[in-house]
Amino acid sequence: MYKLFFNLVFKRMDPEKAHYLAFRWIRLAARTPVLRTFVAAYFAPRHKELRTEALGLRMHGPFGLAAGFDKNAVAIDGMSMLGFDHVEIGTVTGEAQPGNPKKRLFRLVQDRALINRMGFNNEGSLAVAARLASRNPVFRTTVGVNIGKTKVVPEDEAAGDYVKSTERLAAFADYLVVNVSSPNTPGLRNLQATEALRPLLSAVREAADRTVTSRRVPLLVKIAPDLADADIDAVADLAVELGLDGIIATNTTITREGLATKGDVVNETGGLSGAPLKDRSLEVLRRLYARVGDRITLVGVGGIENAEDAWRRILAGATLIQGYSAFIYEGPCYARAIHKGLAARLRDSPYATLADAIGADAKKVSA
């Protein structure tokens, strides 16, 4: 039914307008007491065998919504209603900014992919913090807060901008993510170099600890799939050295190899997400797990379309997994299908629990 609706309605609409239309429907459903109960009962059934502990947090399952969909923390309950076990909001910047000029979001339907150059359009850390502070949750879910650099802030002043967002948002975050991997903010990816990343992550860690004294806010870093293998290893080693809680692998890619879609849309600048990212994202995850093992939490994201993709990420070393682009193509049953398929694969596997399956492929190789 959704695929028919997508082809008849959404596919004919500007992608950004379609996004905000769907967004309004989700928010409306989540604000309607009886409706949201029935919606959650269908789209978000719980599977006890998928219960997950990660980052010191207990979650209904391992599958969450990646950053980028809910930039301003306005639909957390709505996305939980649709079955996502955690919702990562953002990317939020120190100051409000409109993002890049439109048109800035493009569908590659043949490839089940998106190209975006949104440019961190968001209301800014002060406004998002106020919204989170006043939030009265309807559904229990884990909320991650993804922070990035304000575009007008010079690269050498980036740490201060991230610290500003941390001081405003850390108290409301179940976990905090430093995003240094979007291709749509000039100079941002330069911060992935360890000589720049070390002081940045240290400053954010100190700010989080100074701001929130009642608990330790888990801190993760999100990296690009376009990093060279040696740079991936360097980030992994730095994460262990600094005592980071996790790495999210991966953000969007600037490559355009192997696409079925033809025409000018392929040459649009921005980050490519969705199915074409699947293999490289999995490759990066495997490399990270080989480097860090179980010492830190790995989050797999990029091209996760179905339960098989999710299961492969878990076997490769991911404790948590995330999706976004496939949600556009699969619709509201996306998370439900992932959970149902994961539960079935776990039952048919030799592993007693989901935790036992994490990194199992790597452990077989080393055995």
PDB file of N, CA, C and O in Angstrom, residues 44-84:
ATOM      1  N   ALA A  44       4.848  -0.754  16.371  1.00  0.00           N
ATOM      2  CA  ALA A  44       5.934  -0.893  17.335  1.00  0.00           C
ATOM      3  C   ALA A  44       5.713  -2.027  18.333  1.00  0.00           C
ATOM      4  O   ALA A  44       5.858  -1.839  19.541  1.00  0.00           O
ATOM      5  N   PRO A  45       5.382  -3.243  17.858  1.00  0.00           N
ATOM      6  CA  PRO A  45       5.281  -4.367  18.797  1.00  0.00           C
ATOM      7  C   PRO A  45       6.666  -4.675  19.363  1.00  0.00           C
ATOM      8  O   PRO A  45       7.681  -4.533  18.671  1.00  0.00           O
ATOM      9  N   ARG A  46       6.717  -5.071  20.614  1.00  0.00           N
ATOM     10  CA  ARG A  46       8.002  -5.321  21.268  1.00  0.00           C
ATOM     11  C   ARG A  46       8.385  -6.797  21.177  1.00  0.00           C
ATOM     12  O   ARG A  46       7.547  -7.682  21.314  1.00  0.00           O
ATOM     13  N   HIS A  47       9.659  -7.043  20.967  1.00  0.00           N
ATOM     14  CA  HIS A  47      10.208  -8.400  20.947  1.00  0.00           C
ATOM     15  C   HIS A  47      11.199  -8.505  22.104  1.00  0.00           C
ATOM     16  O   HIS A  47      12.272  -7.883  22.063  1.00  0.00           O
ATOM     17  N   LYS A  48      10.844  -9.268  23.114  1.00  0.00           N
ATOM     18  CA  LYS A  48      11.682  -9.343  24.312  1.00  0.00           C
ATOM     19  C   LYS A  48      13.110  -9.782  23.993  1.00  0.00           C
ATOM     20  O   LYS A  48      14.065  -9.334  24.626  1.00  0.00           O
ATOM     21  N   GLU A  49      13.239 -10.670  23.003  1.00  0.00           N
ATOM     22  CA  GLU A  49      14.564 -11.193  22.683  1.00  0.00           C
ATOM     23  C   GLU A  49      15.484 -10.151  22.055  1.00  0.00           C
ATOM     24  O   GLU A  49      16.686 -10.359  21.966  1.00  0.00           O
ATOM     25  N   LEU A  50      14.922  -9.014  21.650  1.00  0.00           N
ATOM     26  CA  LEU A  50      15.729  -7.968  21.039  1.00  0.00           C
ATOM     27  C   LEU A  50      16.138  -6.868  22.022  1.00  0.00           C
ATOM     28  O   LEU A  50      16.835  -5.922  21.629  1.00  0.00           O
ATOM     29  N   ARG A  51      15.716  -6.980  23.255  1.00  0.00           N
ATOM     30  CA  ARG A  51      16.095  -5.968  24.245  1.00  0.00           C
ATOM     31  C   ARG A  51      17.615  -5.813  24.276  1.00  0.00           C
ATOM     32  O   ARG A  51      18.360  -6.797  24.266  1.00  0.00           O
ATOM     33  N   THR A  52      18.031  -4.561  24.315  1.00  0.00           N
ATOM     34  CA  THR A  52      19.443  -4.244  24.124  1.00  0.00           C
ATOM     35  C   THR A  52      19.962  -3.344  25.231  1.00  0.00           C
ATOM     36  O   THR A  52      19.276  -2.410  25.651  1.00  0.00           O
ATOM     37  N   GLU A  53      21.172  -3.643  25.684  1.00  0.00           N
ATOM     38  CA  GLU A  53      21.885  -2.751  26.599  1.00  0.00           C
ATOM     39  C   GLU A  53      23.111  -2.215  25.869  1.00  0.00           C
ATOM     40  O   GLU A  53      23.942  -2.982  25.392  1.00  0.00           O
ATOM     41  N   ALA A  54      23.185  -0.904  25.781  1.00  0.00           N
ATOM     42  CA  ALA A  54      24.306  -0.260  25.097  1.00  0.00           C
ATOM     43  C   ALA A  54      24.515   1.119  25.687  1.00  0.00           C
ATOM     44  O   ALA A  54      23.552   1.790  26.057  1.00  0.00           O
ATOM     45  N   LEU A  55      25.765   1.533  25.771  1.00  0.00           N
ATOM     46  CA  LEU A  55      26.105   2.867  26.275  1.00  0.00           C
ATOM     47  C   LEU A  55      25.577   3.081  27.694  1.00  0.00           C
ATOM     48  O   LEU A  55      25.288   4.198  28.102  1.00  0.00           O
ATOM     49  N   GLY A  56      25.415   1.991  28.434  1.00  0.00           N
ATOM     50  CA  GLY A  56      24.871   2.075  29.781  1.00  0.00           C
ATOM     51  C   GLY A  56      23.375   2.303  29.802  1.00  0.00           C
ATOM     52  O   GLY A  56      22.810   2.619  30.853  1.00  0.00           O
ATOM     53  N   LEU A  57      22.711   2.112  28.662  1.00  0.00           N
ATOM     54  CA  LEU A  57      21.282   2.371  28.524  1.00  0.00           C
ATOM     55  C   LEU A  57      20.552   1.087  28.154  1.00  0.00           C
ATOM     56  O   LEU A  57      21.098   0.224  27.472  1.00  0.00           O
ATOM     57  N   ARG A  58      19.307   0.981  28.591  1.00  0.00           N
ATOM     58  CA  ARG A  58      18.470  -0.148  28.212  1.00  0.00           C
ATOM     59  C   ARG A  58      17.469   0.312  27.157  1.00  0.00           C
ATOM     60  O   ARG A  58      16.793   1.320  27.339  1.00  0.00           O
ATOM     61  N   MET A  59      17.383  -0.441  26.076  1.00  0.00           N
ATOM     62  CA  MET A  59      16.507  -0.089  24.972  1.00  0.00           C
ATOM     63  C   MET A  59      15.624  -1.280  24.612  1.00  0.00           C
ATOM     64  O   MET A  59      15.978  -2.430  24.855  1.00  0.00           O
ATOM     65  N   HIS A  60      14.481  -0.979  23.966  1.00  0.00           N
ATOM     66  CA  HIS A  60      13.580  -2.038  23.534  1.00  0.00           C
ATOM     67  C   HIS A  60      14.237  -2.936  22.491  1.00  0.00           C
ATOM     68  O   HIS A  60      13.884  -4.107  22.352  1.00  0.00           O
ATOM     69  N   GLY A  61      15.148  -2.383  21.740  1.00  0.00           N
ATOM     70  CA  GLY A  61      15.827  -3.125  20.688  1.00  0.00           C
ATOM     71  C   GLY A  61      16.998  -2.320  20.165  1.00  0.00           C
ATOM     72  O   GLY A  61      17.277  -1.221  20.645  1.00  0.00           O
ATOM     73  N   PRO A  62      17.688  -2.835  19.151  1.00  0.00           N
ATOM     74  CA  PRO A  62      18.911  -2.173  18.685  1.00  0.00           C
ATOM     75  C   PRO A  62      18.717  -1.169  17.563  1.00  0.00           C
ATOM     76  O   PRO A  62      19.672  -0.499  17.160  1.00  0.00           O
ATOM     77  N   PHE A  63      17.489  -1.038  17.038  1.00  0.00           N
ATOM     78  CA  PHE A  63      17.289  -0.295  15.795  1.00  0.00           C
ATOM     79  C   PHE A  63      16.741   1.102  16.034  1.00  0.00           C
ATOM     80  O   PHE A  63      15.655   1.276  16.599  1.00  0.00           O
ATOM     81  N   GLY A  64      17.494   2.106  15.587  1.00  0.00           N
ATOM     82  CA  GLY A  64      17.090   3.484  15.815  1.00  0.00           C
ATOM     83  C   GLY A  64      17.032   4.306  14.543  1.00  0.00           C
ATOM     84  O   GLY A  64      17.428   3.863  13.461  1.00  0.00           O
ATOM     85  N   LEU A  65      16.536   5.519  14.696  1.00  0.00           N
ATOM     86  CA  LEU A  65      16.464   6.477  13.602  1.00  0.00           C
ATOM     87  C   LEU A  65      17.738   7.305  13.579  1.00  0.00           C
ATOM     88  O   LEU A  65      18.114   7.913  14.581  1.00  0.00           O
ATOM     89  N   ALA A  66      18.401   7.330  12.445  1.00  0.00           N
ATOM     90  CA  ALA A  66      19.638   8.087  12.313  1.00  0.00           C
ATOM     91  C   ALA A  66      19.361   9.585  12.332  1.00  0.00           C
ATOM     92  O   ALA A  66      18.252  10.048  12.040  1.00  0.00           O
ATOM     93  N   ALA A  67      20.394  10.350  12.659  1.00  0.00           N
ATOM     94  CA  ALA A  67      20.278  11.807  12.641  1.00  0.00           C
ATOM     95  C   ALA A  67      19.981  12.286  11.229  1.00  0.00           C
ATOM     96  O   ALA A  67      20.343  11.653  10.239  1.00  0.00           O
ATOM     97  N   GLY A  68      19.309  13.434  11.142  1.00  0.00           N
ATOM     98  CA  GLY A  68      18.991  14.029   9.855  1.00  0.00           C
ATOM     99  C   GLY A  68      17.508  14.096   9.575  1.00  0.00           C
ATOM    100  O   GLY A  68      17.057  14.992   8.856  1.00  0.00           O
ATOM    101  N   PHE A  69      16.737  13.177  10.129  1.00  0.00           N
ATOM    102  CA  PHE A  69      15.298  13.176   9.885  1.00  0.00           C
ATOM    103  C   PHE A  69      14.610  14.179  10.802  1.00  0.00           C
ATOM    104  O   PHE A  69      13.817  15.001  10.354  1.00  0.00           O
ATOM    105  N   ASP A  70      14.900  14.103  12.096  1.00  0.00           N
ATOM    106  CA  ASP A  70      14.302  15.013  13.071  1.00  0.00           C
ATOM    107  C   ASP A  70      15.378  15.968  13.571  1.00  0.00           C
ATOM    108  O   ASP A  70      15.965  15.770  14.624  1.00  0.00           O
ATOM    109  N   LYS A  71      15.617  17.016  12.823  1.00  0.00           N
ATOM    110  CA  LYS A  71      16.724  17.918  13.121  1.00  0.00           C
ATOM    111  C   LYS A  71      16.496  18.754  14.374  1.00  0.00           C
ATOM    112  O   LYS A  71      17.445  19.132  15.062  1.00  0.00           O
ATOM    113  N   ASN A  72      15.226  19.043  14.689  1.00  0.00           N
ATOM    114  CA  ASN A  72      14.924  19.989  15.760  1.00  0.00           C
ATOM    115  C   ASN A  72      14.172  19.375  16.942  1.00  0.00           C
ATOM    116  O   ASN A  72      13.570  20.095  17.734  1.00  0.00           O
ATOM    117  N   ALA A  73      14.188  18.056  17.043  1.00  0.00           N
ATOM    118  CA  ALA A  73      13.580  17.360  18.186  1.00  0.00           C
ATOM    119  C   ALA A  73      12.089  17.625  18.304  1.00  0.00           C
ATOM    120  O   ALA A  73      11.568  17.847  19.399  1.00  0.00           O
ATOM    121  N   VAL A  74      11.397  17.580  17.162  1.00  0.00           N
ATOM    122  CA  VAL A  74       9.964  17.850  17.187  1.00  0.00           C
ATOM    123  C   VAL A  74       9.113  16.589  17.013  1.00  0.00           C
ATOM    124  O   VAL A  74       7.891  16.642  17.171  1.00  0.00           O
ATOM    125  N   ALA A  75       9.743  15.453  16.695  1.00  0.00           N
ATOM    126  CA  ALA A  75       8.952  14.255  16.396  1.00  0.00           C
ATOM    127  C   ALA A  75       9.491  13.007  17.094  1.00  0.00           C
ATOM    128  O   ALA A  75       9.350  11.900  16.586  1.00  0.00           O
ATOM    129  N   ILE A  76      10.072  13.189  18.261  1.00  0.00           N
ATOM    130  CA  ILE A  76      10.644  12.041  18.974  1.00  0.00           C
ATOM    131  C   ILE A  76       9.570  11.011  19.307  1.00  0.00           C
ATOM    132  O   ILE A  76       9.733   9.808  19.057  1.00  0.00           O
ATOM    133  N   ASP A  77       8.453  11.471  19.843  1.00  0.00           N
ATOM    134  CA  ASP A  77       7.369  10.544  20.163  1.00  0.00           C
ATOM    135  C   ASP A  77       6.801   9.900  18.900  1.00  0.00           C
ATOM    136  O   ASP A  77       6.456   8.714  18.898  1.00  0.00           O
ATOM    137  N   GLY A  78       6.697  10.659  17.833  1.00  0.00           N
ATOM    138  CA  GLY A  78       6.173  10.126  16.588  1.00  0.00           C
ATOM    139  C   GLY A  78       7.034   9.012  16.031  1.00  0.00           C
ATOM    140  O   GLY A  78       6.519   7.987  15.563  1.00  0.00           O
ATOM    141  N   MET A  79       8.346   9.174  16.087  1.00  0.00           N
ATOM    142  CA  MET A  79       9.235   8.146  15.557  1.00  0.00           C
ATOM    143  C   MET A  79       9.288   6.936  16.485  1.00  0.00           C
ATOM    144  O   MET A  79       9.419   5.799  16.019  1.00  0.00           O
ATOM    145  N   SER A  80       9.183   7.167  17.777  1.00  0.00           N
ATOM    146  CA  SER A  80       9.071   6.046  18.708  1.00  0.00           C
ATOM    147  C   SER A  80       7.772   5.282  18.466  1.00  0.00           C
ATOM    148  O   SER A  80       7.739   4.048  18.527  1.00  0.00           O
ATOM    149  N   MET A  81       6.708   6.000  18.194  1.00  0.00           N
ATOM    150  CA  MET A  81       5.408   5.403  17.879  1.00  0.00           C
ATOM    151  C   MET A  81       5.508   4.464  16.676  1.00  0.00           C
ATOM    152  O   MET A  81       4.806   3.453  16.601  1.00  0.00           O
ATOM    153  N   LEU A  82       6.411   4.795  15.742  1.00  0.00           N
ATOM    154  CA  LEU A  82       6.585   3.982  14.546  1.00  0.00           C
ATOM    155  C   LEU A  82       7.609   2.861  14.733  1.00  0.00           C
ATOM    156  O   LEU A  82       7.950   2.170  13.777  1.00  0.00           O
ATOM    157  N   GLY A  83       8.097   2.699  15.969  1.00  0.00           N
ATOM    158  CA  GLY A  83       8.891   1.520  16.270  1.00  0.00           C
ATOM    159  C   GLY A  83      10.381   1.705  16.416  1.00  0.00           C
ATOM    160  O   GLY A  83      11.103   0.727  16.651  1.00  0.00           O
ATOM    161  N   PHE A  84      10.891   2.918  16.282  1.00  0.00           N
ATOM    162  CA  PHE A  84      12.331   3.111  16.431  1.00  0.00           C
ATOM    163  C   PHE A  84      12.717   3.038  17.907  1.00  0.00           C
ATOM    164  O   PHE A  84      12.109   3.707  18.749  1.00  0.00           O
TER     165      PHE A  84
END
